[in-house]
mmCIF file of N, CA and C in Angstrom:
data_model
loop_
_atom_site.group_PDB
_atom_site.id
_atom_site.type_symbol
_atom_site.label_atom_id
_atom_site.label_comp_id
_atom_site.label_asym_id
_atom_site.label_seq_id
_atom_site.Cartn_x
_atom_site.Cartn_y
_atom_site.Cartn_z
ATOM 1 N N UNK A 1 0.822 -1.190 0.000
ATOM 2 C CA UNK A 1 0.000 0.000 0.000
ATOM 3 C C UNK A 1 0.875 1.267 0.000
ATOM 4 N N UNK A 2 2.005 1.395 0.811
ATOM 5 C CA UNK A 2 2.977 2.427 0.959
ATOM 6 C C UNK A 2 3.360 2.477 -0.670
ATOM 7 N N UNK A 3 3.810 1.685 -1.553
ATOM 8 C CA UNK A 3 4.543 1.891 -2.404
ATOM 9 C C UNK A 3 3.600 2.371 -3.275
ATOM 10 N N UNK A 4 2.495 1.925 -2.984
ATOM 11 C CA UNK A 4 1.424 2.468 -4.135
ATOM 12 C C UNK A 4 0.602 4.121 -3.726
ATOM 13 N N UNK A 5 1.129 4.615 -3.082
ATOM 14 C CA UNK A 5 0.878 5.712 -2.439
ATOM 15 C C UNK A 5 2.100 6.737 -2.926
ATOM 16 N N UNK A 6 3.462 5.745 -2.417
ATOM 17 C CA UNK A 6 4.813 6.850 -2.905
ATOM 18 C C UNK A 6 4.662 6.709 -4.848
ATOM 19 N N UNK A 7 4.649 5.944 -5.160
ATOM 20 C CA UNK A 7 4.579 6.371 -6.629
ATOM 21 C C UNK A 7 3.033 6.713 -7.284
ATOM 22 N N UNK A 8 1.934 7.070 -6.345
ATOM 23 C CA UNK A 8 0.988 7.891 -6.996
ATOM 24 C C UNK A 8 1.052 9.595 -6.434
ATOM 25 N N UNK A 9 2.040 9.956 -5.563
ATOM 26 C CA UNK A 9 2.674 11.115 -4.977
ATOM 27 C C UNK A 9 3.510 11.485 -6.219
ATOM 28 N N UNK A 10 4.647 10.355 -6.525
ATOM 29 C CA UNK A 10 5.514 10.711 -7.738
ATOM 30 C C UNK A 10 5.045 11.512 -8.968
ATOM 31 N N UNK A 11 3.551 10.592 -9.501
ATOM 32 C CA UNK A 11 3.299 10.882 -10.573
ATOM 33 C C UNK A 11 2.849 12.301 -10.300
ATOM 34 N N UNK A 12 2.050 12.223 -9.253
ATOM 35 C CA UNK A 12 1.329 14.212 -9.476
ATOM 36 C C UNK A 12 2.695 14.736 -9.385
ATOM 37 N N UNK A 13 3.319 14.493 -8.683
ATOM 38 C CA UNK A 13 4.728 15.691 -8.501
ATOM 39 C C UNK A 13 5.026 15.916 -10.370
ATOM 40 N N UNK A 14 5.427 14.658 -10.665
ATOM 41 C CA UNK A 14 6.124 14.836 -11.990
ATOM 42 C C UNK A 14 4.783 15.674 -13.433
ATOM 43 N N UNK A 15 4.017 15.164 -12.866
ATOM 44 C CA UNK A 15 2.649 16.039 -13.473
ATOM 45 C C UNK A 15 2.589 17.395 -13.268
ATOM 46 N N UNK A 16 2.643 17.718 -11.978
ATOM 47 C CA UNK A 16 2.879 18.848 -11.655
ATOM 48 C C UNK A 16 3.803 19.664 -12.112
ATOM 49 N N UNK A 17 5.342 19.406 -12.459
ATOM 50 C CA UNK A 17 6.329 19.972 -12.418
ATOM 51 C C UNK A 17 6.707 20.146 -13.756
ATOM 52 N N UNK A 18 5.860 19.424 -14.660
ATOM 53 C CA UNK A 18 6.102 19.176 -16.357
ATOM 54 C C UNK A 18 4.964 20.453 -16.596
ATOM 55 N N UNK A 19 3.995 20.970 -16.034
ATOM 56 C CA UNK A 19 3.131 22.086 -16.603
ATOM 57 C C UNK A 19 3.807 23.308 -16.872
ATOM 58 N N UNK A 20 3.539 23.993 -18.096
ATOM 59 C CA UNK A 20 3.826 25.129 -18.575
ATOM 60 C C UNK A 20 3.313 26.347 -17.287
ATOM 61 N N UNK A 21 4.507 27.144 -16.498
ATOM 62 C CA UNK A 21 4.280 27.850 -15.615
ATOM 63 C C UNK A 21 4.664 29.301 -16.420
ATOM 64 N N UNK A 22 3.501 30.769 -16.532
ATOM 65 C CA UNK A 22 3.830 31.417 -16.823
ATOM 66 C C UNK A 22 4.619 32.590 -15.779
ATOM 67 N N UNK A 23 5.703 33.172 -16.418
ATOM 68 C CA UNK A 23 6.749 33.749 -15.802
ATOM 69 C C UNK A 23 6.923 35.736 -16.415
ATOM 70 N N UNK A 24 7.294 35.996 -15.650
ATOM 71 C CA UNK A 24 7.879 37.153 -16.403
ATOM 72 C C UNK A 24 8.966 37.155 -17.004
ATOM 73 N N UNK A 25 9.056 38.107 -18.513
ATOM 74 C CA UNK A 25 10.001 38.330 -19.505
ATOM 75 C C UNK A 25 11.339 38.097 -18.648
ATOM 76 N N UNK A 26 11.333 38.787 -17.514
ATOM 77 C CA UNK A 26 12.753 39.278 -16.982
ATOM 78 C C UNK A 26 13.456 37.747 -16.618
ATOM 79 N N UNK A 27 12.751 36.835 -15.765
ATOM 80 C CA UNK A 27 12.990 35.008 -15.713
ATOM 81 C C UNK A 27 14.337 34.964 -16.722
ATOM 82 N N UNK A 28 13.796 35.298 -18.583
ATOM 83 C CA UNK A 28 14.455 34.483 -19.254
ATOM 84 C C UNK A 28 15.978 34.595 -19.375
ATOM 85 N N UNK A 29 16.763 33.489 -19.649
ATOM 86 C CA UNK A 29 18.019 34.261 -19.685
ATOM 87 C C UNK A 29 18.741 35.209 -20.136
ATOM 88 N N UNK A 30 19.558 35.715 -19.790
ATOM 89 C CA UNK A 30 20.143 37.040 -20.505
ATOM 90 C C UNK A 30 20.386 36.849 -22.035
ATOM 91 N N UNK A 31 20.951 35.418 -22.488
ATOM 92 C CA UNK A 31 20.934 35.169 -24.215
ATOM 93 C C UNK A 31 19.855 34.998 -25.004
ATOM 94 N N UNK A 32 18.713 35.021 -23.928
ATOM 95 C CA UNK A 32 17.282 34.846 -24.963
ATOM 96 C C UNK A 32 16.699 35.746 -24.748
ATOM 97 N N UNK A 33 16.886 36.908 -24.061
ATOM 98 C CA UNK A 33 16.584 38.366 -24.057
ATOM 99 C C UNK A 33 17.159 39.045 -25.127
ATOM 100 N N UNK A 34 18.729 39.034 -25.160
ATOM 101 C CA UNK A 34 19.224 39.319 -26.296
ATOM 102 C C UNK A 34 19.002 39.262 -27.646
ATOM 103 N N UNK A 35 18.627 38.071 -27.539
ATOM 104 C CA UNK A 35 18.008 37.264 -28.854
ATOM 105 C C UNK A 35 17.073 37.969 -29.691
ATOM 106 N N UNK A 36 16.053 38.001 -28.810
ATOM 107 C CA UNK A 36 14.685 38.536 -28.897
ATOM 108 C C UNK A 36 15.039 40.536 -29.318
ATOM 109 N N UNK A 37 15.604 40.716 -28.645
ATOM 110 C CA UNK A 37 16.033 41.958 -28.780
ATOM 111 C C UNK A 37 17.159 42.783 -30.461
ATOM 112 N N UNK A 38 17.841 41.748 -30.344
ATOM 113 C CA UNK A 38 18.245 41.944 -31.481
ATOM 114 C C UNK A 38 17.943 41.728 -32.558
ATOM 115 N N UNK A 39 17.031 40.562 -33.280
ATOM 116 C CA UNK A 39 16.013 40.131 -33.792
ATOM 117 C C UNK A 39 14.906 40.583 -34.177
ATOM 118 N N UNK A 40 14.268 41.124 -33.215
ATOM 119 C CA UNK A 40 12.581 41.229 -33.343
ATOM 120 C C UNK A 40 12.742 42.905 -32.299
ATOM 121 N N UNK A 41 13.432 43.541 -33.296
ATOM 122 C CA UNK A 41 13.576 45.141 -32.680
ATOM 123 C C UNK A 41 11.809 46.011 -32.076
ATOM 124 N N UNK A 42 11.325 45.773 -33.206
ATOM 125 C CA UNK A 42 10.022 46.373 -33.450
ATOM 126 C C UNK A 42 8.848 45.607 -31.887
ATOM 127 N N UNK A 43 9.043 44.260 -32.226
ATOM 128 C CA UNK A 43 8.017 43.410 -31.338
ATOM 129 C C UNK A 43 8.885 43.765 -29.067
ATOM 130 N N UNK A 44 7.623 43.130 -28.437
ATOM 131 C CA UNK A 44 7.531 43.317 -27.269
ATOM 132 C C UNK A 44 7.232 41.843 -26.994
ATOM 133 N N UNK A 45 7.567 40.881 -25.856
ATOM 134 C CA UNK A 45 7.628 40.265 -25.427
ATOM 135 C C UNK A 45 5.829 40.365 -24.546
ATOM 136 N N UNK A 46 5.019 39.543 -25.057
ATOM 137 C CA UNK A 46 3.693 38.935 -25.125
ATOM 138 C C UNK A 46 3.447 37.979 -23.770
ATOM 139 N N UNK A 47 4.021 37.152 -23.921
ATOM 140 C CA UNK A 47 4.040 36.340 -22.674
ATOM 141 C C UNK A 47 5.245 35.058 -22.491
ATOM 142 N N UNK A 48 5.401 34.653 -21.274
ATOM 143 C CA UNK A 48 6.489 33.591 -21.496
ATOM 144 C C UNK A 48 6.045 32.768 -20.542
ATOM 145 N N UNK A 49 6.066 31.067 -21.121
ATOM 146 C CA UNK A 49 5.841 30.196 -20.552
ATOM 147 C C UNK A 49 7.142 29.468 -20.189
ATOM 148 N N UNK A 50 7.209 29.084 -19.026
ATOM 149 C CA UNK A 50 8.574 27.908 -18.673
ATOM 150 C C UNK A 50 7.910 26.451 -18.349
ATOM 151 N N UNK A 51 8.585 25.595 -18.867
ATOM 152 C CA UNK A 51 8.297 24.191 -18.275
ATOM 153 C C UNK A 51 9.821 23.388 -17.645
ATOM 154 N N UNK A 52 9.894 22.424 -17.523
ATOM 155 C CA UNK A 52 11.466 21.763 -16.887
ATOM 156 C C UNK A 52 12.202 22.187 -17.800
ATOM 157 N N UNK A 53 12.265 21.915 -18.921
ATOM 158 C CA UNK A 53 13.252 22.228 -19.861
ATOM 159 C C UNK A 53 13.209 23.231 -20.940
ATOM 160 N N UNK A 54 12.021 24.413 -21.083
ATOM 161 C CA UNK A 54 12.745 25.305 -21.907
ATOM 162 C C UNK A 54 11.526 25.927 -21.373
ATOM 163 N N UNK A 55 11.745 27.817 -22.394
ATOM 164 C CA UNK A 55 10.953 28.699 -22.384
ATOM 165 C C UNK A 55 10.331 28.973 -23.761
ATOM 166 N N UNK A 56 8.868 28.984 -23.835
ATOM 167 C CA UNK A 56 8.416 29.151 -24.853
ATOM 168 C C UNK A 56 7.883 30.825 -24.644
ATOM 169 N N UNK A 57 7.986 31.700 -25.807
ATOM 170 C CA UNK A 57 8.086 33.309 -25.941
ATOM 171 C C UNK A 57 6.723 33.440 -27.263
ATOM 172 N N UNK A 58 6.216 34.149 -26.480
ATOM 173 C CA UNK A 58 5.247 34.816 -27.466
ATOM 174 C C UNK A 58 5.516 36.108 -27.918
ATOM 175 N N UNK A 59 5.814 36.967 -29.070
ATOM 176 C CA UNK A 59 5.580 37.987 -29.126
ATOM 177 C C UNK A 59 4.699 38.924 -29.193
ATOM 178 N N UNK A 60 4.197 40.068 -29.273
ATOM 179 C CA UNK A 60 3.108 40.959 -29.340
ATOM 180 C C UNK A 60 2.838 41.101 -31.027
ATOM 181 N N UNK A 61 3.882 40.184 -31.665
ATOM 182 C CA UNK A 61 3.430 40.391 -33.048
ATOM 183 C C UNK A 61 2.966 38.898 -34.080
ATOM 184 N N UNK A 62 2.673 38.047 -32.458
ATOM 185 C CA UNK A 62 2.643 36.521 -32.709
ATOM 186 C C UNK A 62 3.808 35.570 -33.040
ATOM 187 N N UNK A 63 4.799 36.055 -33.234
ATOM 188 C CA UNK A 63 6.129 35.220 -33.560
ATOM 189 C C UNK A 63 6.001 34.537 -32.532
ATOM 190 N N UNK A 64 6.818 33.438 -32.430
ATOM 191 C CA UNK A 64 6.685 32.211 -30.962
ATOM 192 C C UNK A 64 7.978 31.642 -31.525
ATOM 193 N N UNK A 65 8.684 32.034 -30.047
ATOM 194 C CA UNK A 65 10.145 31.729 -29.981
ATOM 195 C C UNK A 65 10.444 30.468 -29.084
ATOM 196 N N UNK A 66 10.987 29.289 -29.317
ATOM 197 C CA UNK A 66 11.212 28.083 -28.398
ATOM 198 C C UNK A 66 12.627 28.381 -27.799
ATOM 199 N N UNK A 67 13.092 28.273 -26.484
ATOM 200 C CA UNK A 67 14.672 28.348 -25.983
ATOM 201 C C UNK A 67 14.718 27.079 -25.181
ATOM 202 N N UNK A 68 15.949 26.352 -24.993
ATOM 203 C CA UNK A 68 16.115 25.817 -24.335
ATOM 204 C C UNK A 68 16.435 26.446 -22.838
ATOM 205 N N UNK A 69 16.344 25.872 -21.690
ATOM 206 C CA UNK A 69 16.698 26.309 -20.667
ATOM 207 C C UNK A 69 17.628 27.002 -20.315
ATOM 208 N N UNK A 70 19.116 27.069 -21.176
ATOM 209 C CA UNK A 70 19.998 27.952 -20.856
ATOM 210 C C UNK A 70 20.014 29.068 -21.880
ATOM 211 N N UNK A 71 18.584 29.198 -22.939
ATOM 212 C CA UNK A 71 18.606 30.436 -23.481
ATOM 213 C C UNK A 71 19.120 30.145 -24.693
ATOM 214 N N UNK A 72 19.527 29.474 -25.713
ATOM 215 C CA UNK A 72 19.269 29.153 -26.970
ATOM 216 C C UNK A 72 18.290 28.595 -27.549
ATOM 217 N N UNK A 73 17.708 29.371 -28.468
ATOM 218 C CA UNK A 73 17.042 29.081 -29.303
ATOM 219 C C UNK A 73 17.112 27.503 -30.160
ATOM 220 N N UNK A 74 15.227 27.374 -30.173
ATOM 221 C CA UNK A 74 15.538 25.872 -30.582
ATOM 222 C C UNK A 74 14.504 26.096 -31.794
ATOM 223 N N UNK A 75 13.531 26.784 -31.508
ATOM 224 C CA UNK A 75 12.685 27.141 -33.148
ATOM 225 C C UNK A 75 11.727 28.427 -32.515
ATOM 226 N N UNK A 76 11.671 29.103 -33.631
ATOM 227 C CA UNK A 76 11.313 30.387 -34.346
ATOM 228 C C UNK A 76 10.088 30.485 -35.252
ATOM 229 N N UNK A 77 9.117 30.628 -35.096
ATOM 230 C CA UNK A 77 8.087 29.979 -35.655
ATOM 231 C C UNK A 77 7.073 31.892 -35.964
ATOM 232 N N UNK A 78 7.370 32.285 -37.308
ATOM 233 C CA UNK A 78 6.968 33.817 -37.713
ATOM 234 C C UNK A 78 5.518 33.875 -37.895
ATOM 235 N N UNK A 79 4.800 32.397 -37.978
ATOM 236 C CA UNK A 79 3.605 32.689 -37.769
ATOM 237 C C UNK A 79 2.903 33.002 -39.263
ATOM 238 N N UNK A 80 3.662 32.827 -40.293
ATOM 239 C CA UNK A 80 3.258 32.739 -41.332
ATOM 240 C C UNK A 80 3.866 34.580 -42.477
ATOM 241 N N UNK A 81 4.442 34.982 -41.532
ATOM 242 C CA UNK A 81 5.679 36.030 -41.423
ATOM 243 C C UNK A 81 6.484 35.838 -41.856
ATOM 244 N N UNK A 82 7.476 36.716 -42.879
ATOM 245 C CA UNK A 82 9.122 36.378 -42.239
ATOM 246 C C UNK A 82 9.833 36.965 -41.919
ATOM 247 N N UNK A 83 10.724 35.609 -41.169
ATOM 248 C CA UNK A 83 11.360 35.747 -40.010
ATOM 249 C C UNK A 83 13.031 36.871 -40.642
ATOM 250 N N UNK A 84 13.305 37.477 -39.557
ATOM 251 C CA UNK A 84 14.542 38.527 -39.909
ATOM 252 C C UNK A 84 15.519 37.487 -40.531
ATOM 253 N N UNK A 85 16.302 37.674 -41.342
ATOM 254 C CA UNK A 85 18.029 37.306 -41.658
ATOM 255 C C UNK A 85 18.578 37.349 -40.293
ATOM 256 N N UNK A 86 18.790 38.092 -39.684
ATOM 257 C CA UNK A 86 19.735 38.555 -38.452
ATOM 258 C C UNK A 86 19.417 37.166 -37.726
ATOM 259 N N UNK A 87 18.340 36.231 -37.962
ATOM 260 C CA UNK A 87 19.003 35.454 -37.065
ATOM 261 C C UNK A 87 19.786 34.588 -36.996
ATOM 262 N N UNK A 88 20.192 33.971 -38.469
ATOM 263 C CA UNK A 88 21.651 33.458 -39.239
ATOM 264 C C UNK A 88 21.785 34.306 -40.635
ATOM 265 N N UNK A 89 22.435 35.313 -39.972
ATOM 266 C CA UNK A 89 23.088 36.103 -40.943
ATOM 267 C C UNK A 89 24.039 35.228 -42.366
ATOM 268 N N UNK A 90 24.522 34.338 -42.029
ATOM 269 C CA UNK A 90 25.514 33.493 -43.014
ATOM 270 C C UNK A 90 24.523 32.702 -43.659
ATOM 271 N N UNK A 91 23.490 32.245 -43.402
ATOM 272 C CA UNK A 91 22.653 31.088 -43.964
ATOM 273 C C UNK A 91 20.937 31.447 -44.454
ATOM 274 N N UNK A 92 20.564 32.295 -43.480
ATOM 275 C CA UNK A 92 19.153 32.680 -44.245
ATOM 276 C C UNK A 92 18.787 33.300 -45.333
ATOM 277 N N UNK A 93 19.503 34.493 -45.948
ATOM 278 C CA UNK A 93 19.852 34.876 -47.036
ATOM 279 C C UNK A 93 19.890 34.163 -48.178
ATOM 280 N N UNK A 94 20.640 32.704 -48.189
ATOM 281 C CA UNK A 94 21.352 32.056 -48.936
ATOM 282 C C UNK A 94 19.426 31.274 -49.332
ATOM 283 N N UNK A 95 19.575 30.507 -48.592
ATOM 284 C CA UNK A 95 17.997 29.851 -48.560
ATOM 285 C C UNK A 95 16.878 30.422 -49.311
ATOM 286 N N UNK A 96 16.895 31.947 -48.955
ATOM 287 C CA UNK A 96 15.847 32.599 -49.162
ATOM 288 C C UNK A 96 16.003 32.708 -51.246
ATOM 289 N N UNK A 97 17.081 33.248 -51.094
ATOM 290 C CA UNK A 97 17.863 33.843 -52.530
ATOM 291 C C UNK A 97 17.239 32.226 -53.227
ATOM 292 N N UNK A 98 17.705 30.998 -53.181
ATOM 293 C CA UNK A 98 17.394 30.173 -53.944
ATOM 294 C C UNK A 98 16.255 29.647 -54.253
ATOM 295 N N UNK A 99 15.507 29.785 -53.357
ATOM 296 C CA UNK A 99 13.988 29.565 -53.079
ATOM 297 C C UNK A 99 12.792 30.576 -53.587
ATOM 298 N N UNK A 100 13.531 31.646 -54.007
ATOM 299 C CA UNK A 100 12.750 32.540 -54.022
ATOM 300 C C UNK A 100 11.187 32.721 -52.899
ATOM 301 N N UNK A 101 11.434 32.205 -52.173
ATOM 302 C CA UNK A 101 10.136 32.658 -51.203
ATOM 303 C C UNK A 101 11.360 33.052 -49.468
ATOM 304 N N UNK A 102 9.880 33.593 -49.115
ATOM 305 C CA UNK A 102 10.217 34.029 -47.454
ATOM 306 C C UNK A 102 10.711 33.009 -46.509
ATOM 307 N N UNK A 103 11.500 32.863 -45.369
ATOM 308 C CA UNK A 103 11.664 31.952 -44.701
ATOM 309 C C UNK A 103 10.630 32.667 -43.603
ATOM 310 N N UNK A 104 9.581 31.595 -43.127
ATOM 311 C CA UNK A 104 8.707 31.975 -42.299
ATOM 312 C C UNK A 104 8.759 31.223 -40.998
ATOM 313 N N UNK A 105 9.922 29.873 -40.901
ATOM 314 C CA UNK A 105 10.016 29.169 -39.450
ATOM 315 C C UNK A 105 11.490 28.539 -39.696
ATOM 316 N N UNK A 106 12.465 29.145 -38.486
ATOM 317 C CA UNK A 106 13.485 27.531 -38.809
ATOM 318 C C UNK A 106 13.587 27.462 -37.017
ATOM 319 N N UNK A 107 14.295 25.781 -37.648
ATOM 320 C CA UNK A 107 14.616 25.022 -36.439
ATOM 321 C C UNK A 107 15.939 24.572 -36.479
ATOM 322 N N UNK A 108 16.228 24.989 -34.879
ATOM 323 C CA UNK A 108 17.651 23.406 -35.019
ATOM 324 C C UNK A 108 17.650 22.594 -34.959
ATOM 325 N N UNK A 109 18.260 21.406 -35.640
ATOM 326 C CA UNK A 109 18.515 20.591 -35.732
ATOM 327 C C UNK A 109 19.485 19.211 -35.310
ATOM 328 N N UNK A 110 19.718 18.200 -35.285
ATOM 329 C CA UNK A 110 21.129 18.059 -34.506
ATOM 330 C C UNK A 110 22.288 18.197 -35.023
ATOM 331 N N UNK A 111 22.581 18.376 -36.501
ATOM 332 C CA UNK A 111 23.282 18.502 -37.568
ATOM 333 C C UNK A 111 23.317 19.606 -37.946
ATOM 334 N N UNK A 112 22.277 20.793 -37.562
ATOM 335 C CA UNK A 112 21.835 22.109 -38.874
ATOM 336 C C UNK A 112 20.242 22.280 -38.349
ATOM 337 N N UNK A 113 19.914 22.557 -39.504
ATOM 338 C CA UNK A 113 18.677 23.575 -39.318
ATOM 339 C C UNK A 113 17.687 23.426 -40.153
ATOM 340 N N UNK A 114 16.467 23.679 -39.991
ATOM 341 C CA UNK A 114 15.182 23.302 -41.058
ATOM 342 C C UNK A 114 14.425 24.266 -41.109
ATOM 343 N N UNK A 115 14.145 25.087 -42.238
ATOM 344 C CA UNK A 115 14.193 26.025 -42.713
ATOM 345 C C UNK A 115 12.618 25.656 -43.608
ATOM 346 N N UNK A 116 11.326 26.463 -42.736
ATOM 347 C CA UNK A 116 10.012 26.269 -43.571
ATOM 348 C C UNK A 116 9.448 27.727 -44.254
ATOM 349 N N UNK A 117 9.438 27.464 -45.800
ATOM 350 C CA UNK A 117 9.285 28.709 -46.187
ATOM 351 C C UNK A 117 7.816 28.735 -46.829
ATOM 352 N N UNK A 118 7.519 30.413 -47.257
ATOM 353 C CA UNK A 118 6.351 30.604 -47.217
ATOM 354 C C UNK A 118 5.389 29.610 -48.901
ATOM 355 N N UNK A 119 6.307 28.932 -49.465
ATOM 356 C CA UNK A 119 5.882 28.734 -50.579
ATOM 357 C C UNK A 119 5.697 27.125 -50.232
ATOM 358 N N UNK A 120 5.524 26.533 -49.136
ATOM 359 C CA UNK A 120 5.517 25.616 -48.600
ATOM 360 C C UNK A 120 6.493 24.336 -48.708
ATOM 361 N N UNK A 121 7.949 24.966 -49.032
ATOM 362 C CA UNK A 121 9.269 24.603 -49.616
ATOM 363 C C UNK A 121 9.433 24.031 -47.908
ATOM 364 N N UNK A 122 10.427 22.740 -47.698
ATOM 365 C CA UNK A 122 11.258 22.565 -46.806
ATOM 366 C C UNK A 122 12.777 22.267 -46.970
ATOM 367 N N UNK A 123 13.329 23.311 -46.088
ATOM 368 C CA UNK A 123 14.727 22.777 -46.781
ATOM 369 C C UNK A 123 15.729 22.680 -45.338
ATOM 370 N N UNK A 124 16.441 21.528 -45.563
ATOM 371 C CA UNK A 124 17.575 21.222 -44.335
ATOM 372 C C UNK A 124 18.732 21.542 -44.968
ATOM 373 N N UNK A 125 19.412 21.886 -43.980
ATOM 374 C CA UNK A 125 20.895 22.432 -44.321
ATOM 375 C C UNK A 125 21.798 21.657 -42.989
ATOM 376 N N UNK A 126 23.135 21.824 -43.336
ATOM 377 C CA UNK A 126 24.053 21.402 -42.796
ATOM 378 C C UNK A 126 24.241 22.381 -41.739
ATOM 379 N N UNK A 127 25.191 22.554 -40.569
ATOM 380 C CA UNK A 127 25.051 23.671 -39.657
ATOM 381 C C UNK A 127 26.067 25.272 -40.697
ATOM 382 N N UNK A 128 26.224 24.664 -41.276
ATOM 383 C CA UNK A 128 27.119 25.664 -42.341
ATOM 384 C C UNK A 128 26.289 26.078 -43.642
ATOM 385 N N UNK A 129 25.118 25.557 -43.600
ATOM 386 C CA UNK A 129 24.333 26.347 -44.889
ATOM 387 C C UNK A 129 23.823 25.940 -46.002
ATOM 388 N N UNK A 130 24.845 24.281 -46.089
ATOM 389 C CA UNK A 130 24.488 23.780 -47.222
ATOM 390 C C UNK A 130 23.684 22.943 -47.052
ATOM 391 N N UNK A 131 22.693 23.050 -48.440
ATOM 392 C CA UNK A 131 21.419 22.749 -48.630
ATOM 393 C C UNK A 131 21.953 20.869 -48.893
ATOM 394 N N UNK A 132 20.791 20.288 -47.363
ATOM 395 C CA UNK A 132 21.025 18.772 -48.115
ATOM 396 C C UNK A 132 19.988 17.813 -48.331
ATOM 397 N N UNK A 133 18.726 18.366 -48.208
ATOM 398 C CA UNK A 133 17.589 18.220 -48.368
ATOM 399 C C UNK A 133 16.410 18.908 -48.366
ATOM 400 N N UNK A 134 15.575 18.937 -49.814
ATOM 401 C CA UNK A 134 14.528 19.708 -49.272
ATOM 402 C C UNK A 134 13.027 19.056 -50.129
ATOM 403 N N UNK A 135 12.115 19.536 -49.519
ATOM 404 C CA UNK A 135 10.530 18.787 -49.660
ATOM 405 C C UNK A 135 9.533 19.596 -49.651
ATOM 406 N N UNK A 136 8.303 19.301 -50.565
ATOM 407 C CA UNK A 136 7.136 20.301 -50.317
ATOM 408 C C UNK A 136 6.216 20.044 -49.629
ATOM 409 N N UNK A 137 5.916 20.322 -48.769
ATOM 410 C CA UNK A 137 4.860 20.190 -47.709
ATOM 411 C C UNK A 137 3.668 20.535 -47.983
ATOM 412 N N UNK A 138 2.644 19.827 -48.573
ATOM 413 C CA UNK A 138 1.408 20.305 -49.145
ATOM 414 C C UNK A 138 0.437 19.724 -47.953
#
């Protein structure tokens, strides 16, 4: 009976502790303040959710920014927008130029980055830019 008591305690704890807790802007780390700041000059920070392992960022202009817990960015999601160059200056440009459409979401990857553009193009790149797969998402 004890054991079935300590691991139905466990589960609410771990239930508990996995919910999206909303926080103030100031919480996030200083590199995903930055981020946001250098990036998305114009927009204001909307709301921010934390869970165990990262912070999810809303902007006031709907962009929705994913960070991991120590404040890097894990996806960027413009909401059907696009998203600035500035946030890989060496690689978004490049994408955009060949594609001829907007980049409107990327992600990292464990290799690189995935790059969803507005013409419903997907394209993966290497962490250096080069294009090594891409697909249309209809």
């Amino acid at each position: 009976m004890k054991l079935k008591l300590g691991l139905a305690a466990l589960l609410g704890a771990t239930v508990l502790f996995a919910r999206d807790i909303i926080v103030p802007a100031s919480e996030l780390p200083r590199n995903a303040q930055d981020f946001i700041s250098k990036n998305f000059k114009t927009a204001q920070i909307a709301l921010v959710k934390k869970d165990i392992d990262s912070y999810d960022v809303t902007l006031n202009d709907g962009t929705e920014i994913d960070f991991i817990i120590t404040g890097e960015w894990k996806d960027v999601d413009g909401k059907y927008k696009a998203l600035p160059n500035s946030i890989l200056p060496n690689i978004m440009p490049k994408i955009s130029a060949s594609s001829n459409a907007q980049i409107i979401e990327v992600s990292r990857e464990i290799n690189g980055y995935k790059f969803e553009l507005s013409n419903q193009l997907k394209i993966y790149t290497d962490a250096q830019g080069n294009i090594l797969g891409q697909k249309f998402d209809y």
